[in-house]
Amino acid sequence: MTDTPFVPAPRASSPVAPDASCVLLKHGEVFLKGRNRHRFVDRLHDNLRIALRGIGGSTWIKIAQNVTVLGGQVPQEALVERARRVIGFNSVEPAVRVPSTLEEITQAAVRALRDVSTERPGRGFAVRVRRRDKQFPLTSSRMAGHVGARVLEAVPDLHVDLTRPDIVLAIEIDRKETYLSWTRRPGLSGLPVGASGRALVLLSGGYDSPVSAHRAMRRGLACDFVHFSGAPYTNPASVYKAYALARELNRYQPPGRLHVIALGKAQKQLAVAGAGRLQVVAQRRLMVRTSSALAARTGAQALVTGDSLGQVASQTLANLVAVDEAADLPILRPLIGWEKQEIIDEARSIGTADVSVLPDEDCCQLLAPPRASTRAELPHLRAVEKRLDLDEVTEALLGNVQVMLPGEDGEAAPPPTPACPTPEPA
Ligand code: ATP
Ligand code: MG
C-alpha cells in the first residue's frame, strides 16, 4: 500500500485562541452507570462548580463524552489542585486546546514536546491520538505518525519509544477543538459525593474516623459530622480537632455540618448507673442512639464510624453487635478490614493525619475502666440503661447541640466556641 501525501481539507476556523491552557478531567465510575448516568454526571459537575468557588477568577466547564474540560482566568495549577479534590474523576490532566486543524495540532505538539525535552532531554516519547470527531481527515494512527515525525524533526533530543515511553503525548480530537496533554495526575475516582445519599459520620479526633468519612464520600455519600466531647469534664481540644478535621474533609465535598455534643454528664450518669467494665460500649451505644435521632434532622440515611474489627477492645465483634443494637439506622464501617498502618498512610495522603496526631482529651478516656470488656453482655447493658431515662438523656443531649459549618466556600471560617471552655473535675 502506498502512503499518499496528505493534504488537509480546509476547515471552518475556530474561535479558540491557540494554546489556551485547560484541564481534562476523565470520568471515573460514572461512566458505568447506564441509563442513570446523566444524574451522576450532573452531580459530578455540581460538585466541581462548588469546589471552584472562591478560586479568584472566572472559570468555565465544558462537558464532552466521558471527559470534562475545565478552564478559566486562573492559573492552570490552581484548577488542577481544586479538581483533584473532586471525587469521581479518574485522572486530572493539564492540557492545551487548539483548533482542530492539522497544522495547529502539529505545532502545539512540537511546542509542548520541545518544552518537555528542555526539562528532560534524551527521553523516549509516543503520540497517542483519539479521534472523537470521525470527520477529521486523518485516522488516529496516521495522525500519530504525522505528529511523531514532525516532533522528531523539530526536537532531535527526543526519540520514539512506543513500548515504554517516558512521555506520552495524548491528542484528543473533537470537532472544533483538540486537546493535547502529556502529564496525568491521578484523581480520586469513586462516585460523585451525594449520588448515594447522605450519612452522618461519628467523628472523633483520631486517625480512623476521618479516613472512614473520606471512604464513605468516595462511594457517593454526602457527609455531615457529629463529635461528642467530654465537656464539661474535658478541655475543648477535641472540639478544635474535630472542627479542623471536618474542615479538611469538607474540601472533598459540598461542605457538611459539624454537630458537637457535650457527652460528659451523660457519661457520668452511665458510670453511676453501674456500667463498670462496659462503660465504653455503653457510651458508644448512647452515641449511636443520639446520632440516630440527630440523623432525622440532617436527613442522613446511615451512620458512619471508623471501627476496624478487633483494633481495640470496643471493636470486637460482640461489642460492635451490641452497638448496632442501639442504632436506629444502619452503621457503615468502611474501615472494618483495614490495618492501623494502612489507615495512617491514607490519613497522610488525604491530609487529616497532621490534625489527628495532635493530643486531646478524648471523651472515651474519661471514666474508661482500667480493663474494658471485650464481650459486651447485652442484658447487663440494658439493665444499666434502664436505670436512666434514655429518652430524656438523648433529648437533653440534642437540646444542646452546637452546629458549625467548617470551611464553607474554601474561606476561613470562624473557629468554634467550645461548649465548655473550663473543664470541671469529673
Ligand atoms: P478514631 O481514630 O476514629 O478515634 P479509634 O481507633 O480511636 O478511632 P474508637 O475510639 O474505639 O476508635 O472509636 C471507634 C469509632 O467510634 C470512631 O472511629 C468514631 O467513628 C466513633 N467515636 C469514638 N469516639 C467518638 C467521639 N468522641 N465522637 C464521635 N465519634 C466517636
Ligand atoms: Mg477514638
Coordinates of C-alpha atoms and ligand atoms in Angstrom, one line a residue:
M1 CA 0.0 0.0 0.0
T2 CA 1.4 3.4 -0.9
D3 CA 1.3 6.1 1.6
T4 CA -0.1 9.1 -0.4
P5 CA 0.8 12.5 0.9
F6 CA -1.9 14.0 2.9
V7 CA -3.4 17.4 2.1
P8 CA -5.7 18.6 4.9
A9 CA -9.1 19.8 3.8
P10 CA -9.8 23.4 4.8
R11 CA -11.9 23.5 8.0
A12 CA -14.1 26.2 9.4
S13 CA -11.9 28.5 11.6
S14 CA -12.4 28.1 15.3
P15 CA -12.7 30.9 17.9
V16 CA -10.3 29.1 20.2
A17 CA -7.1 31.0 21.0
P18 CA -4.0 28.9 20.2
D19 CA -2.5 27.2 23.2
A20 CA -5.2 28.1 25.6
S21 CA -4.5 26.1 28.7
C22 CA -7.2 24.0 30.2
V23 CA -7.6 20.8 32.3
L24 CA -9.0 17.5 31.2
L25 CA -11.0 15.5 33.8
K26 CA -11.6 11.9 32.9
H27 CA -14.7 10.5 34.4
G28 CA -14.4 7.5 36.8
E29 CA -17.1 5.0 37.6
V30 CA -20.0 7.3 36.5
F31 CA -19.4 6.1 33.0
L32 CA -20.6 2.6 34.0
K33 CA -23.9 4.0 35.0
G34 CA -26.1 3.2 32.0
R35 CA -29.5 5.0 32.0
N36 CA -28.9 6.9 35.2
R37 CA -25.6 8.2 34.0
H38 CA -26.8 11.8 33.4
R39 CA -27.9 12.0 37.0
F40 CA -24.4 11.1 38.2
V41 CA -22.7 13.3 35.7
D42 CA -24.9 16.3 36.7
R43 CA -23.9 15.7 40.3
L44 CA -20.3 15.5 39.4
H45 CA -20.4 18.8 37.7
D46 CA -22.4 20.5 40.5
N47 CA -19.7 19.3 42.9
L48 CA -17.0 20.6 40.6
R49 CA -18.6 24.0 40.4
I50 CA -18.8 24.1 44.2
A51 CA -15.1 23.1 44.5
L52 CA -14.2 26.0 42.2
R53 CA -15.9 28.6 44.4
G54 CA -13.6 31.3 45.7
I55 CA -10.8 30.4 43.3
G56 CA -10.3 34.0 42.5
G57 CA -11.2 34.3 38.8
S58 CA -13.8 33.3 36.2
T59 CA -13.8 29.6 35.2
W60 CA -15.7 27.6 32.6
I61 CA -16.7 23.9 32.3
K62 CA -17.3 22.1 29.0
I63 CA -18.9 18.7 29.1
A64 CA -17.9 16.1 26.5
Q65 CA -18.3 12.3 26.4
N66 CA -16.5 10.7 29.4
V67 CA -14.4 13.9 29.8
T68 CA -15.0 17.3 31.3
V69 CA -12.9 20.2 30.2
L70 CA -12.1 22.9 32.7
G71 CA -10.5 26.3 32.0
G72 CA -10.6 30.0 33.0
Q73 CA -8.8 33.1 34.0
V74 CA -6.9 31.4 36.8
P75 CA -3.5 29.6 36.8
Q76 CA -3.8 26.0 35.5
E77 CA -2.2 24.6 38.6
A78 CA -4.9 26.2 40.8
L79 CA -7.6 24.4 38.6
V80 CA -5.7 21.1 38.9
E81 CA -5.5 21.5 42.6
R82 CA -9.2 22.1 43.0
A83 CA -10.2 19.4 40.5
R84 CA -8.1 16.7 42.2
R85 CA -10.2 17.0 45.3
V86 CA -13.5 16.4 43.4
I87 CA -14.5 12.8 43.9
G88 CA -15.5 11.0 40.6
F89 CA -12.6 11.8 38.2
N90 CA -10.1 9.1 37.4
S91 CA -7.5 11.5 36.2
V92 CA -6.7 15.2 36.0
E93 CA -4.6 16.2 33.1
P94 CA -3.2 19.7 32.5
A95 CA -3.7 20.3 28.7
V96 CA -3.7 22.9 25.9
R97 CA -6.5 23.3 23.5
V98 CA -6.2 24.3 19.9
P99 CA -8.5 24.5 16.9
S100 CA -8.9 21.1 15.2
T101 CA -6.7 21.7 12.2
L102 CA -3.7 19.6 11.3
E103 CA -1.3 22.4 11.4
E104 CA -2.4 23.9 14.7
I105 CA -2.3 20.5 16.4
T106 CA 1.1 19.7 15.0
Q107 CA 2.6 23.0 16.0
A108 CA 1.1 22.7 19.5
A109 CA 2.6 19.2 19.8
V110 CA 6.0 20.3 18.7
R111 CA 5.9 23.3 21.2
A112 CA 4.8 21.0 24.0
L113 CA 7.4 18.3 23.5
R114 CA 10.2 20.9 22.9
D115 CA 9.4 22.4 26.3
V116 CA 9.4 18.9 27.9
S117 CA 12.7 17.9 26.3
T118 CA 14.4 21.1 27.6
E119 CA 13.5 20.0 31.1
R120 CA 14.2 16.3 30.5
P121 CA 16.4 15.7 27.4
G122 CA 17.1 12.3 25.8
R123 CA 13.7 10.8 26.5
G124 CA 11.6 8.4 24.5
F125 CA 8.1 9.5 23.5
A126 CA 5.0 8.2 22.0
V127 CA 2.0 10.0 20.5
R128 CA -1.5 8.6 21.2
V129 CA -4.3 10.0 19.2
R130 CA -8.0 9.7 19.9
R131 CA -10.4 11.0 17.2
R132 CA -13.8 11.7 18.7
D133 CA -14.6 13.5 15.5
K134 CA -14.6 10.9 12.8
Q135 CA -14.8 13.7 10.2
F136 CA -11.2 14.6 10.9
P137 CA -9.4 13.8 7.7
L138 CA -6.6 11.6 9.2
T139 CA -7.1 8.3 11.0
S140 CA -5.8 8.2 14.6
S141 CA -2.8 6.1 13.7
R142 CA -1.9 8.3 10.6
M143 CA -2.2 11.4 12.7
A144 CA 0.0 9.9 15.4
G145 CA 2.6 9.1 12.8
H146 CA 2.4 12.5 11.3
V147 CA 2.8 14.3 14.6
G148 CA 5.6 12.0 15.7
A149 CA 7.6 12.6 12.6
R150 CA 7.2 16.4 12.9
V151 CA 8.3 16.3 16.6
L152 CA 11.4 14.2 15.7
E153 CA 12.4 16.7 13.1
A154 CA 12.0 19.6 15.4
V155 CA 13.3 18.2 18.6
P156 CA 16.2 15.9 17.9
D157 CA 16.8 15.3 21.6
L158 CA 13.8 13.0 21.8
H159 CA 13.4 9.5 20.3
V160 CA 10.3 7.5 19.6
D161 CA 9.6 4.7 22.1
L162 CA 6.3 3.0 21.6
T163 CA 6.7 0.3 24.1
R164 CA 7.9 2.0 27.3
P165 CA 7.8 5.8 26.5
D166 CA 8.9 8.3 29.2
I167 CA 6.5 10.8 27.7
V168 CA 3.1 10.1 26.3
L169 CA 1.5 12.9 24.3
A170 CA -2.2 12.3 24.2
I171 CA -4.1 14.1 21.5
E172 CA -7.9 14.1 21.6
I173 CA -9.6 15.5 18.6
D174 CA -13.1 16.9 18.9
R175 CA -15.0 18.6 16.2
K176 CA -13.9 22.1 16.9
E177 CA -11.2 21.8 19.5
T178 CA -8.3 19.4 20.1
Y179 CA -6.7 18.8 23.5
L180 CA -3.1 17.9 24.0
S181 CA -1.9 16.6 27.3
W182 CA 1.3 14.9 28.5
T183 CA 1.1 14.7 32.2
R184 CA -1.6 12.8 34.1
R185 CA -2.3 13.2 37.8
P186 CA -4.5 10.6 39.4
G187 CA -7.9 11.8 40.6
L188 CA -9.8 10.3 43.5
S189 CA -12.1 8.2 41.3
G190 CA -15.2 6.8 43.0
L191 CA -18.8 8.1 42.8
P192 CA -19.8 11.8 43.0
V193 CA -20.5 12.9 46.5
G194 CA -24.2 12.9 47.1
A195 CA -25.0 10.3 44.4
S196 CA -25.5 7.7 47.1
G197 CA -27.4 9.8 49.6
R198 CA -26.5 11.4 53.0
A199 CA -24.7 10.0 56.0
L200 CA -23.8 11.2 59.5
V201 CA -20.2 10.5 60.4
L202 CA -19.2 9.9 64.1
L203 CA -16.0 11.9 64.1
S204 CA -13.6 11.5 66.9
G205 CA -10.1 13.1 67.0
G206 CA -8.2 10.0 65.9
Y207 CA -6.9 8.7 62.6
D208 CA -9.7 6.3 61.8
S209 CA -13.0 8.2 61.6
P210 CA -11.7 10.9 59.1
V211 CA -10.4 8.2 56.8
S212 CA -13.6 6.4 57.1
A213 CA -15.6 9.6 56.2
H214 CA -13.4 10.0 53.2
R215 CA -14.0 6.4 52.0
A216 CA -17.8 7.0 52.5
M217 CA -17.6 10.1 50.4
R218 CA -15.8 8.2 47.7
R219 CA -18.8 5.9 47.5
G220 CA -21.0 8.8 46.9
L221 CA -22.2 9.7 50.4
A222 CA -22.5 13.4 51.3
C223 CA -21.4 13.6 54.9
D224 CA -22.4 15.6 58.0
F225 CA -20.4 15.1 61.2
V226 CA -21.1 14.6 64.8
H227 CA -18.5 14.9 67.5
F228 CA -19.0 14.0 71.2
S229 CA -16.8 15.9 73.6
G230 CA -16.3 15.1 77.3
A231 CA -17.4 18.6 78.3
P232 CA -17.8 19.8 81.0
Y233 CA -15.1 17.5 82.3
T234 CA -12.5 17.8 79.4
N235 CA -10.8 20.7 77.8
P236 CA -12.0 21.8 74.3
A237 CA -9.0 20.3 72.4
S238 CA -11.1 17.5 70.9
V239 CA -13.6 20.0 69.5
Y240 CA -10.9 22.0 67.8
K241 CA -9.6 18.8 66.3
A242 CA -13.0 17.7 65.1
Y243 CA -13.5 21.2 63.6
A244 CA -10.2 21.1 61.8
L245 CA -10.8 17.5 60.5
A246 CA -14.3 18.4 59.3
R247 CA -12.9 21.4 57.5
E248 CA -10.2 19.3 55.8
L249 CA -12.9 16.7 54.8
N250 CA -15.2 19.4 53.5
R251 CA -12.6 20.2 50.9
Y252 CA -13.6 16.9 49.2
Q253 CA -17.4 17.6 49.2
P254 CA -20.0 20.3 49.2
P255 CA -19.5 21.3 52.9
G256 CA -21.2 19.3 55.5
R257 CA -22.1 20.5 59.0
L258 CA -20.4 19.6 62.2
H259 CA -22.5 18.9 65.3
V260 CA -20.8 19.0 68.7
I261 CA -22.5 17.4 71.6
A262 CA -21.2 17.5 75.2
L263 CA -21.4 14.0 76.5
G264 CA -19.6 14.3 79.9
K265 CA -22.6 14.5 82.1
A266 CA -24.4 11.6 80.4
Q267 CA -21.1 9.5 80.7
K268 CA -21.1 10.2 84.4
Q269 CA -24.8 9.0 84.6
L270 CA -23.8 5.8 82.9
A271 CA -20.9 5.3 85.4
V272 CA -23.2 6.0 88.3
A273 CA -25.7 3.5 86.9
G274 CA -23.0 0.8 87.2
A275 CA -21.7 0.4 83.6
G276 CA -18.3 -0.7 85.1
R277 CA -16.3 -2.6 82.5
L278 CA -18.9 -1.9 79.9
Q279 CA -18.6 1.8 80.3
V280 CA -17.0 2.4 76.8
V281 CA -19.6 0.2 75.0
A282 CA -22.4 1.9 76.9
Q283 CA -21.1 5.3 75.8
R284 CA -20.8 4.1 72.3
R285 CA -24.4 2.9 72.4
L286 CA -25.5 6.3 73.7
M287 CA -23.5 8.0 70.9
V288 CA -25.2 5.9 68.1
R289 CA -28.7 6.3 69.8
T290 CA -28.2 10.1 69.9
S291 CA -26.7 10.2 66.4
S292 CA -29.7 8.2 65.0
A293 CA -32.0 10.9 66.4
L294 CA -29.8 13.6 65.1
A295 CA -29.8 11.9 61.6
A296 CA -33.5 12.5 61.4
R297 CA -32.7 16.3 61.5
T298 CA -29.8 16.1 59.0
G299 CA -31.6 13.8 56.5
A300 CA -28.9 11.1 57.0
Q301 CA -29.9 7.5 55.9
A302 CA -26.9 5.9 57.7
L303 CA -24.2 6.4 60.3
V304 CA -20.5 6.0 59.6
T305 CA -17.9 5.1 62.1
G306 CA -14.1 4.4 61.9
D307 CA -14.3 1.0 63.5
S308 CA -11.9 -1.7 62.4
L309 CA -12.6 -5.2 63.6
G310 CA -10.6 -6.1 66.7
Q311 CA -8.5 -2.9 66.7
V312 CA -9.3 -2.1 70.3
A313 CA -11.5 -3.7 73.0
S314 CA -14.6 -1.7 72.0
Q315 CA -14.3 -3.0 68.4
T316 CA -14.6 -6.8 69.0
L317 CA -17.4 -8.4 67.1
A318 CA -19.5 -8.8 70.2
N319 CA -19.1 -5.1 71.1
L320 CA -19.9 -3.9 67.6
V321 CA -23.0 -6.1 67.6
A322 CA -24.0 -4.5 70.9
V323 CA -23.5 -1.0 69.5
D324 CA -25.5 -1.9 66.4
E325 CA -28.5 -2.9 68.5
A326 CA -28.7 0.6 69.9
A327 CA -28.8 2.3 66.5
D328 CA -32.0 3.0 64.6
L329 CA -30.0 3.4 61.3
P330 CA -27.5 1.1 59.6
I331 CA -24.0 1.7 60.8
L332 CA -21.5 1.7 57.9
R333 CA -17.9 0.9 58.8
P334 CA -15.8 1.4 55.7
L335 CA -12.5 0.5 57.6
I336 CA -13.7 -2.8 59.0
G337 CA -11.0 -4.8 57.4
W338 CA -8.2 -2.2 57.4
E339 CA -4.9 -2.4 59.4
K340 CA -3.9 0.6 61.5
Q341 CA -0.9 1.3 59.3
E342 CA -3.0 1.4 56.2
I343 CA -5.3 3.8 57.9
I344 CA -2.5 6.1 59.0
D345 CA -0.9 6.1 55.5
E346 CA -4.3 7.0 54.0
A347 CA -4.8 9.7 56.6
R348 CA -1.5 11.2 55.5
S349 CA -2.4 11.1 51.8
I350 CA -5.8 12.8 52.3
G351 CA -4.4 15.4 54.7
T352 CA -6.0 14.6 58.0
A353 CA -3.0 12.9 59.7
D354 CA -1.5 16.2 60.9
V355 CA -4.6 17.0 62.9
S356 CA -5.2 13.5 64.1
V357 CA -1.7 13.3 65.6
L358 CA -2.3 16.3 67.9
P359 CA -3.0 15.5 71.6
D360 CA -6.5 15.9 73.0
E361 CA -8.7 14.8 75.8
D362 CA -10.9 12.2 74.1
C363 CA -14.2 11.7 75.9
C364 CA -13.8 7.9 75.6
Q365 CA -10.8 8.1 78.0
L366 CA -12.9 9.9 80.5
L367 CA -14.3 7.4 83.0
A368 CA -12.8 4.5 81.0
P369 CA -12.4 1.4 83.2
P370 CA -8.8 0.1 83.7
R371 CA -9.8 -3.2 81.8
A372 CA -12.6 -2.7 79.2
S373 CA -14.8 -5.7 78.5
T374 CA -14.3 -7.3 75.1
R375 CA -17.6 -9.2 75.3
A376 CA -20.5 -6.9 75.9
E377 CA -23.2 -8.6 77.9
L378 CA -26.4 -7.2 76.4
P379 CA -28.6 -7.9 79.5
H380 CA -26.1 -6.0 81.7
L381 CA -26.0 -3.1 79.2
R382 CA -29.8 -3.0 79.0
A383 CA -30.1 -3.1 82.8
V384 CA -27.7 -0.1 83.2
E385 CA -29.6 1.8 80.5
K386 CA -32.9 1.1 82.3
R387 CA -31.7 2.9 85.3
L388 CA -31.5 6.1 83.2
D389 CA -34.4 7.7 81.3
L390 CA -32.7 7.2 77.9
D391 CA -35.3 9.4 76.1
E392 CA -34.7 12.2 78.5
V393 CA -30.9 11.8 78.3
T394 CA -31.0 11.8 74.4
E395 CA -33.3 14.8 74.4
A396 CA -31.0 16.8 76.7
L397 CA -28.0 16.0 74.5
L398 CA -29.8 17.0 71.4
G399 CA -31.1 20.2 73.1
N400 CA -27.6 21.5 73.4
V401 CA -26.1 20.6 70.0
Q402 CA -23.6 23.2 68.6
V403 CA -23.8 23.3 64.8
M404 CA -20.9 24.6 62.7
L405 CA -20.1 24.8 59.0
P406 CA -16.4 24.3 58.8
G407 CA -14.7 25.8 55.7
E408 CA -17.6 26.8 53.6
D409 CA -16.6 28.2 50.2
G410 CA -12.9 27.5 51.0
E411 CA -12.9 30.7 53.0
A412 CA -11.5 30.9 56.5
A413 CA -14.4 30.1 58.8
P414 CA -14.6 31.3 62.4
P415 CA -13.1 28.9 65.0
P416 CA -15.6 27.2 67.1
T417 CA -16.6 28.5 70.5
P418 CA -16.1 25.5 72.7
A419 CA -19.2 24.2 74.5
C420 CA -17.4 24.4 77.8
P421 CA -14.1 26.3 78.0
T422 CA -13.1 25.4 81.5
P423 CA -13.3 21.7 82.5
E424 CA -14.9 20.8 85.7
P425 CA -13.4 17.9 87.8
A426 CA -15.0 14.6 86.8
Ligands
ATP1 P1 -10.5 7.1 65.8 O1 -9.2 7.2 65.2 O2 -11.6 7.4 64.9 O3 -10.7 7.8 67.1 P2 -10.2 4.8 67.4 O4 -9.4 3.7 67.0 O5 -9.8 5.7 68.5 O6 -10.7 5.6 66.1 P3 -12.5 4.3 69.0 O7 -12.1 5.4 69.9 O8 -12.8 3.0 69.5 O9 -11.6 4.1 67.8 O10 -13.8 4.7 68.2 C1 -14.4 4.0 67.2 C2 -15.3 4.9 66.4 O11 -16.4 5.4 67.2 C3 -14.6 6.1 65.9 O12 -13.9 5.8 64.7 C4 -15.7 7.1 65.7 O13 -16.4 6.8 64.5 C5 -16.6 6.7 66.9 N1 -16.2 7.6 68.0 C6 -15.4 7.4 69.0 N2 -15.3 8.4 69.8 C7 -16.1 9.4 69.3 C8 -16.4 10.8 69.7 N3 -15.8 11.3 70.7 N4 -17.2 11.5 68.9 C9 -17.7 10.9 67.8 N5 -17.5 9.7 67.4 C10 -16.7 8.9 68.1
MG2 MG -11.0 7.3 69.1

